[in-house]
Amino acid sequence: MKLVHDPIHGHIELDDFAVGLVDTPEFQRLRRITQLGLAFLAYPSARHTRFEHSLGTFYLAKRITEHNPEIEEGAVYAALLHDLGHYPFSHTLEALYPRHEENTKWFIMHGEIGDVIGERYSVREFLKLLKHPLVSGDIDADRMDYLVRDAYYTGVAYGLVDLDRLVRNLLWRDGMLVVGGKGVMAAQNLLLARSMMYPTVYQHHVSKIASAMLITAVELEGIPSDEIRTMDEVDLIARLRASERAEVRELVRAVDDRRLYKRVLYSASDPGVDAVAELRRELEAEFGHLVIVDYPPKPKFEEKNAFVETERGLKRLSEVSPLVRSLVELKDTHWRWGVYARADVRERVERFLRAFFD
Amino acid sequence: MKLVHDPIHGHIELDDFAVGLVDTPEFQRLRRITQLGLAFLAYPSARHTRFEHSLGTFYLAKRITEHNPEIEEGAVYAALLHDLGHYPFSHTLEALYPRHEENTKWFIMHGEIGDVIGERYSVREFLKLLKHPLVSGDIDADRMDYLVRDAYYTGVAYGLVDLDRLVRNLLWRDGMLVVGGKGVMAAQNLLLARSMMYPTVYQHHVSKIASAMLITAVELEGIPSDEIRTMDEVDLIARLRASERAEVRELVRAVDDRRLYKRVLYSASDPGVDAVAELRRELEAEFGHLVIVDYPPKPKFEEKNAFVETERGLKRLSEVSPLVRSLVELKDTHWRWGVYARADVRERVERFLRAFFD
Amino acid sequence: MKLVHDPIHGHIELDDFAVGLVDTPEFQRLRRITQLGLAFLAYPSARHTRFEHSLGTFYLAKRITEHNPEIEEGAVYAALLHDLGHYPFSHTLEALYPRHEENTKWFIMHGEIGDVIGERYSVREFLKLLKHPLVSGDIDADRMDYLVRDAYYTGVAYGLVDLDRLVRNLLWRDGMLVVGGKGVMAAQNLLLARSMMYPTVYQHHVSKIASAMLITAVELEGIPSDEIRTMDEVDLIARLRASERAEVRELVRAVDDRRLYKRVLYSASDPGVDAVAELRRELEAEFGHLVIVDYPPKPKFEEKNAFVETERGLKRLSEVSPLVRSLVELKDTHWRWGVYARADVRERVERFLRAFFD
Amino acid sequence: MKLVHDPIHGHIELDDFAVGLVDTPEFQRLRRITQLGLAFLAYPSARHTRFEHSLGTFYLAKRITEHNPEIEEGAVYAALLHDLGHYPFSHTLEALYPRHEENTKWFIMHGEIGDVIGERYSVREFLKLLKHPLVSGDIDADRMDYLVRDAYYTGVAYGLVDLDRLVRNLLWRDGMLVVGGKGVMAAQNLLLARSMMYPTVYQHHVSKIASAMLITAVELEGIPSDEIRTMDEVDLIARLRASERAEVRELVRAVDDRRLYKRVLYSASDPGVDAVAELRRELEAEFGHLVIVDYPPKPKFEEKNAFVETERGLKRLSEVSPLVRSLVELKDTHWRWGVYARADVRERVERFLRAFFD
């Protein structure tokens, strides 16, 4: 047994099997994958990594399991490994490559960590547990950890959640984690916290612009999936800095120096996929890598599906809490798409956009 | 004016001149210099950087200056830049290269940041301010920030200091920062905090072993000072991973994977410089890079020199506080030197040491 | 100048005039008026008083004023005194007596504190400042302090507010405090915090039942307004314990021992004022003080009226934030009225209610 | 089972037997006994009570017992009740009456709470558990709770202790709680915290003067032990306010209004018991209740006796930690005795003292 100090949960206990998993190169790589990608350009202190978050998720999963002994034991270790496959800068590059969940499976099938798992479980069976409700449910250990952790590291007040109350009131019913009656307020609070972290931190425009620049650099560099999958942030940045293409070197340098592209357009009104595609083509033809169109998918808000145990049976959280209903309705409020340009071409791009939308 | 979110101080205000300094590549590089070097191998959450610490030091320096208007204005910006020259992993590599203070001067004389300074100050005069008591005194803004910040990021309870009380009671007297009567308890607390952070965090054996391994790798790689001085952690790690020497690649790989050398000897009794030098020679001849001798300098404890303003004039803090006197006497208590070896040669090294010291 | 330690704001500075106000018997009496009344029966640690809250409100008012120099200076001292007239157990007894604001005026006109005010201000003019937007606006220093303070003392996670961000973004415009653009998220967060503290803490059923019992005791004892107005909690409880009426002694004893009446009815559906009045009459005739009808007013939600400064002029917060709009719509969600009975008559009362509503 | 919200420990679980104990009038009375007596006159927010502290001690005792199953179960409930007998304002009146431990026994033998205990234990056996090492050892659940709690409520930074680390490393060996090797730093930190809380909070001069005034009032009023023993703070203050003796009324009024006596003498040099006794007689003859001599006992520092489990067997903590040794040597540093006088006789008393010590 080993104890790890953690500012969020105090001390996290790792049993011998967990220590075995953590001590593999695949898991140690998570120390070099920033939890919030480039958000540190907006919140300098947001330097925490997928490593700590994975340990924290394991801790919460274990606590939930303690009072729900029907949950199969392996699910707790799956919680520990649920983010194993993240690319450098976490979600940033998922726009270009398969989702990180695919990569997690790949690591387990091809890495040392698979051997450790194999000592106790069938790897094949274990892979299924990666989608266990403990980490892929609507209200789960994963979300509980990252909200509180991201708030702690950014210093933002909005991520506070009554973890203890929520943990105690997550109940295992028919293969689902449902919220017990005394946990509804805490569950609602988790969703509120998330809805406030979303525009403040997760979709901060500084982070979005820097991410768009990094994505463009990686795309130009043309790194194949089977190369990027095992990279950490040192590998990726070093590769881009040493690129043969001047645009790539320029982009990564600009991200390093926080000399970011400027917002020429930043709008909540959605012109539609086709218009955006056309705009992107035309802008690229005219300006190359000096202009980037950022058209992110609309946020999902799946937590509304969380179930609550009431006197009259299971109900959806959004049925029970009018505030959650509002959150669902409001989920698109903070969505923005944007056009970002290097400072020196800003005005030309402005004129171009005016002409385009005329 | 710009506001930066900070979990320690709330919001840090940067005036336009400070923004100009922060926006240079030299200052942005600090985002990629970890505050506690390899301590994150013992405390996974200790991922904060010199960037945040520099902003925090600036914040405290400014607050101290607000009620001590005699302090020259430039000193506050010197506080912002006092750590500009740190090498990758902060103090770790100072064993091999000139102290980081030298490097800070070099950046100011040769980087863009010098031009920004030059807009308002004589660079020559500014360089002198880098030794200003605000950051190089016995109790200063630098130490106040790092203790509290390091405690926050490691999650260790021992670094708590009553910053507000201390800031209010630091007084400018004859070119020195002295502690006012109502701040003695807070100043004493700062020293206690430091004395407890020292063995718990700063000298944690995991961190010491990993550092010794990294130093060995860099030494074997033979990176000249004028190359290392501008590197960030990406540059350094990428360079070592791509080394032509297998030992270098092996060492950095081991640090990455946290497959650390084992302690064969770890002792508080000092055999003397000469014996250690001889041991090092012999071990190197026999084992090469597989064994490392770690013989750190004894800790200094300069804060005892801090002055306190009492009714009977200025006194040294150690005169006023018997507890501080004890701390001075105890300062060597936690000093250790060690011999670390790769797991597979551990027993051979044990035999070797027994023979050597016989 | 004097410094007061405060867990919420660090150190609160009191200038000499503020010290003069605080040092009067009228202000010191606030040390014996619990901030949350009988909420400590549900949250044992909620023992903070109007004294600390008044100092905290003063602190925030002063900070707001620092960057809004147009606010008249006296308003800050009015903020210090805004709660001077609270009765024992704060809002609990306002059901029986004039609102505490009336009592504040009375203290200022008849107490030593009026003399202190008179040294610097016209008392007549000062009285008007008690309604200053700093403490009676929609988003103000009063609410900001109590939410954060109540959360700290109860240990409830929901009261966290980004005070610093909000303070910096409260702007004085045409005799109003309005929220600047960068404070909208923080203001919205304040309202969310309040909406979650409301059912969790402020309307906790334990607190409501105990309050109803205390109100009944005071009513039976028949304490006239001009006696209660100067009482503190020692005076009131001692008086009730020494009552000549056995029912009064029994009720206060039950509150002391936390042997509370039970909920026979607790409902969100409002039968209307008349039905409740009739029920109350009949229950009293049948059961006397053994049954209490608790029919509280519906919650107000005035913060929706707060103004926000946008590019297109002042807008109401509820126009700008859909989430605030939802809060307004939901404000009655947690309202409940109840019938509480001593444990031994509970069943009889249940039958009575069934007959009544049939 | 019941959950109580607590800002220090999160949620405290009370099993049915503990609920039975807590629900007695004797235990509920602790809600009206302030933890730090009159310290709130120096630290306004220090309004917490023996009630919360008792629950917190129970919580820690239970956690320690969880990994030391040899500890007898009843000790945990004894921990809950260890402070049951405190007089109004906690330790303040122990100068006049038997120690509160005696009173705890009396309550258990004569109160309802004895009946609850009797349902499961022999009361006679239970009484012995009140001295169990869990609450009367050198490092125990009692001290761990009060240090952290007092720091939280005063807002003083010095009481922070790594509770989790300490709890995990308290081991039951031969009828003692000893500190395991990995807990030494945390244990040392606890002692440091206590040594800093001592002068800052526990012996704050404001608290000492007010306490001396209250003691004098109670002494003049001549309340017999068998009356005071069941009083709460309401009873005591109401009794003093209604006293037939004007001096008593004046003293309690002065404490209420924080119009405290002034320090005419406040000294670290001890004139000896006899000189103080003579001085007290003479001052009383001359000034009556207008002057108070405060000659407190020297602080004990029993924690040095705590045992640590080392590789070479059990050692005293003071043997293992030089810093603890210093603390023992320094324990008298902050001791002061004083002569306090009503403001208007201050100068006369000064002259009197000069003559007396001449």
PDB file of N, CA and C in Angstrom, chain C residues 186-222:
ATOM      1  N   ALA C 186     -19.740  36.656 -11.914  1.00  0.00           N
ATOM      2  CA  ALA C 186     -19.637  36.628 -10.455  1.00  0.00           C
ATOM      3  C   ALA C 186     -20.961  37.012  -9.802  1.00  0.00           C
ATOM      4  N   ALA C 187     -21.676  37.965 -10.408  1.00  0.00           N
ATOM      5  CA  ALA C 187     -22.968  38.378  -9.862  1.00  0.00           C
ATOM      6  C   ALA C 187     -23.981  37.240  -9.989  1.00  0.00           C
ATOM      7  N   GLN C 188     -23.968  36.618 -11.144  1.00  0.00           N
ATOM      8  CA  GLN C 188     -24.848  35.467 -11.362  1.00  0.00           C
ATOM      9  C   GLN C 188     -24.525  34.370 -10.346  1.00  0.00           C
ATOM     10  N   ASN C 189     -23.256  34.170 -10.083  1.00  0.00           N
ATOM     11  CA  ASN C 189     -22.819  33.168  -9.128  1.00  0.00           C
ATOM     12  C   ASN C 189     -23.318  33.505  -7.716  1.00  0.00           C
ATOM     13  N   LEU C 190     -23.329  34.785  -7.382  1.00  0.00           N
ATOM     14  CA  LEU C 190     -23.844  35.201  -6.078  1.00  0.00           C
ATOM     15  C   LEU C 190     -25.309  34.812  -5.943  1.00  0.00           C
ATOM     16  N   LEU C 191     -26.061  35.026  -7.010  1.00  0.00           N
ATOM     17  CA  LEU C 191     -27.487  34.701  -6.950  1.00  0.00           C
ATOM     18  C   LEU C 191     -27.715  33.201  -6.874  1.00  0.00           C
ATOM     19  N   LEU C 192     -26.908  32.460  -7.605  1.00  0.00           N
ATOM     20  CA  LEU C 192     -27.003  31.005  -7.527  1.00  0.00           C
ATOM     21  C   LEU C 192     -26.675  30.532  -6.120  1.00  0.00           C
ATOM     22  N   ALA C 193     -25.608  31.092  -5.563  1.00  0.00           N
ATOM     23  CA  ALA C 193     -25.211  30.717  -4.210  1.00  0.00           C
ATOM     24  C   ALA C 193     -26.371  30.971  -3.260  1.00  0.00           C
ATOM     25  N   ARG C 194     -26.986  32.144  -3.396  1.00  0.00           N
ATOM     26  CA  ARG C 194     -28.093  32.460  -2.506  1.00  0.00           C
ATOM     27  C   ARG C 194     -29.242  31.482  -2.706  1.00  0.00           C
ATOM     28  N   SER C 195     -29.510  31.157  -3.963  1.00  0.00           N
ATOM     29  CA  SER C 195     -30.659  30.279  -4.220  1.00  0.00           C
ATOM     30  C   SER C 195     -30.414  28.878  -3.671  1.00  0.00           C
ATOM     31  N   MET C 196     -29.134  28.494  -3.513  1.00  0.00           N
ATOM     32  CA  MET C 196     -28.856  27.175  -2.959  1.00  0.00           C
ATOM     33  C   MET C 196     -28.753  27.225  -1.438  1.00  0.00           C
ATOM     34  N   MET C 197     -28.317  28.353  -0.895  1.00  0.00           N
ATOM     35  CA  MET C 197     -28.269  28.485   0.557  1.00  0.00           C
ATOM     36  C   MET C 197     -29.693  28.553   1.119  1.00  0.00           C
ATOM     37  N   TYR C 198     -30.605  29.043   0.323  1.00  0.00           N
ATOM     38  CA  TYR C 198     -31.963  29.263   0.806  1.00  0.00           C
ATOM     39  C   TYR C 198     -32.594  27.971   1.343  1.00  0.00           C
ATOM     40  N   PRO C 199     -32.749  26.940   0.508  1.00  0.00           N
ATOM     41  CA  PRO C 199     -33.356  25.718   1.066  1.00  0.00           C
ATOM     42  C   PRO C 199     -32.413  24.954   2.000  1.00  0.00           C
ATOM     43  N   THR C 200     -31.115  25.008   1.714  1.00  0.00           N
ATOM     44  CA  THR C 200     -30.178  24.182   2.471  1.00  0.00           C
ATOM     45  C   THR C 200     -29.984  24.710   3.885  1.00  0.00           C
ATOM     46  N   VAL C 201     -29.830  25.993   4.013  1.00  0.00           N
ATOM     47  CA  VAL C 201     -29.526  26.568   5.324  1.00  0.00           C
ATOM     48  C   VAL C 201     -30.661  27.455   5.831  1.00  0.00           C
ATOM     49  N   TYR C 202     -30.991  28.499   5.065  1.00  0.00           N
ATOM     50  CA  TYR C 202     -31.905  29.515   5.604  1.00  0.00           C
ATOM     51  C   TYR C 202     -33.296  28.958   5.888  1.00  0.00           C
ATOM     52  N   GLN C 203     -33.735  27.996   5.099  1.00  0.00           N
ATOM     53  CA  GLN C 203     -35.073  27.440   5.316  1.00  0.00           C
ATOM     54  C   GLN C 203     -35.005  25.984   5.759  1.00  0.00           C
ATOM     55  N   HIS C 204     -33.934  25.613   6.409  1.00  0.00           N
ATOM     56  CA  HIS C 204     -33.828  24.239   6.894  1.00  0.00           C
ATOM     57  C   HIS C 204     -34.983  23.980   7.867  1.00  0.00           C
ATOM     58  N   HIS C 205     -35.624  22.828   7.749  1.00  0.00           N
ATOM     59  CA  HIS C 205     -36.840  22.622   8.534  1.00  0.00           C
ATOM     60  C   HIS C 205     -36.574  22.623  10.038  1.00  0.00           C
ATOM     61  N   VAL C 206     -35.406  22.156  10.461  1.00  0.00           N
ATOM     62  CA  VAL C 206     -35.092  22.171  11.896  1.00  0.00           C
ATOM     63  C   VAL C 206     -35.119  23.605  12.421  1.00  0.00           C
ATOM     64  N   SER C 207     -34.507  24.481  11.654  1.00  0.00           N
ATOM     65  CA  SER C 207     -34.462  25.881  12.027  1.00  0.00           C
ATOM     66  C   SER C 207     -35.867  26.484  12.036  1.00  0.00           C
ATOM     67  N   LYS C 208     -36.674  26.102  11.056  1.00  0.00           N
ATOM     68  CA  LYS C 208     -38.025  26.662  10.977  1.00  0.00           C
ATOM     69  C   LYS C 208     -38.901  26.207  12.149  1.00  0.00           C
ATOM     70  N   ILE C 209     -38.772  24.939  12.528  1.00  0.00           N
ATOM     71  CA  ILE C 209     -39.598  24.444  13.635  1.00  0.00           C
ATOM     72  C   ILE C 209     -39.169  25.108  14.943  1.00  0.00           C
ATOM     73  N   ALA C 210     -37.852  25.148  15.182  1.00  0.00           N
ATOM     74  CA  ALA C 210     -37.377  25.757  16.419  1.00  0.00           C
ATOM     75  C   ALA C 210     -37.772  27.235  16.480  1.00  0.00           C
ATOM     76  N   SER C 211     -37.685  27.916  15.338  1.00  0.00           N
ATOM     77  CA  SER C 211     -38.071  29.325  15.309  1.00  0.00           C
ATOM     78  C   SER C 211     -39.553  29.486  15.636  1.00  0.00           C
ATOM     79  N   ALA C 212     -40.371  28.630  15.046  1.00  0.00           N
ATOM     80  CA  ALA C 212     -41.814  28.704  15.309  1.00  0.00           C
ATOM     81  C   ALA C 212     -42.086  28.500  16.802  1.00  0.00           C
ATOM     82  N   MET C 213     -41.339  27.618  17.429  1.00  0.00           N
ATOM     83  CA  MET C 213     -41.524  27.375  18.856  1.00  0.00           C
ATOM     84  C   MET C 213     -41.108  28.605  19.675  1.00  0.00           C
ATOM     85  N   LEU C 214     -40.001  29.204  19.291  1.00  0.00           N
ATOM     86  CA  LEU C 214     -39.536  30.385  20.025  1.00  0.00           C
ATOM     87  C   LEU C 214     -40.521  31.545  19.862  1.00  0.00           C
ATOM     88  N   ILE C 215     -40.981  31.730  18.633  1.00  0.00           N
ATOM     89  CA  ILE C 215     -41.961  32.800  18.386  1.00  0.00           C
ATOM     90  C   ILE C 215     -43.189  32.593  19.272  1.00  0.00           C
ATOM     91  N   THR C 216     -43.658  31.371  19.329  1.00  0.00           N
ATOM     92  CA  THR C 216     -44.829  31.073  20.148  1.00  0.00           C
ATOM     93  C   THR C 216     -44.565  31.396  21.618  1.00  0.00           C
ATOM     94  N   ALA C 217     -43.390  31.032  22.095  1.00  0.00           N
ATOM     95  CA  ALA C 217     -43.049  31.311  23.489  1.00  0.00           C
ATOM     96  C   ALA C 217     -43.048  32.823  23.760  1.00  0.00           C
ATOM     97  N   VAL C 218     -42.431  33.564  22.856  1.00  0.00           N
ATOM     98  CA  VAL C 218     -42.339  35.018  23.045  1.00  0.00           C
ATOM     99  C   VAL C 218     -43.731  35.639  22.989  1.00  0.00           C
ATOM    100  N   GLU C 219     -44.543  35.121  22.083  1.00  0.00           N
ATOM    101  CA  GLU C 219     -45.902  35.653  21.938  1.00  0.00           C
ATOM    102  C   GLU C 219     -46.707  35.386  23.217  1.00  0.00           C
ATOM    103  N   LEU C 220     -46.592  34.153  23.735  1.00  0.00           N
ATOM    104  CA  LEU C 220     -47.311  33.819  24.969  1.00  0.00           C
ATOM    105  C   LEU C 220     -46.829  34.675  26.134  1.00  0.00           C
ATOM    106  N   GLU C 221     -45.535  34.933  26.149  1.00  0.00           N
ATOM    107  CA  GLU C 221     -44.964  35.723  27.242  1.00  0.00           C
ATOM    108  C   GLU C 221     -45.417  37.179  27.143  1.00  0.00           C
ATOM    109  N   GLY C 222     -45.742  37.586  25.918  1.00  0.00           N
ATOM    110  CA  GLY C 222     -46.240  38.948  25.737  1.00  0.00           C
ATOM    111  C   GLY C 222     -45.229  40.038  26.041  1.00  0.00           C
TER     112      GLY C 222
END
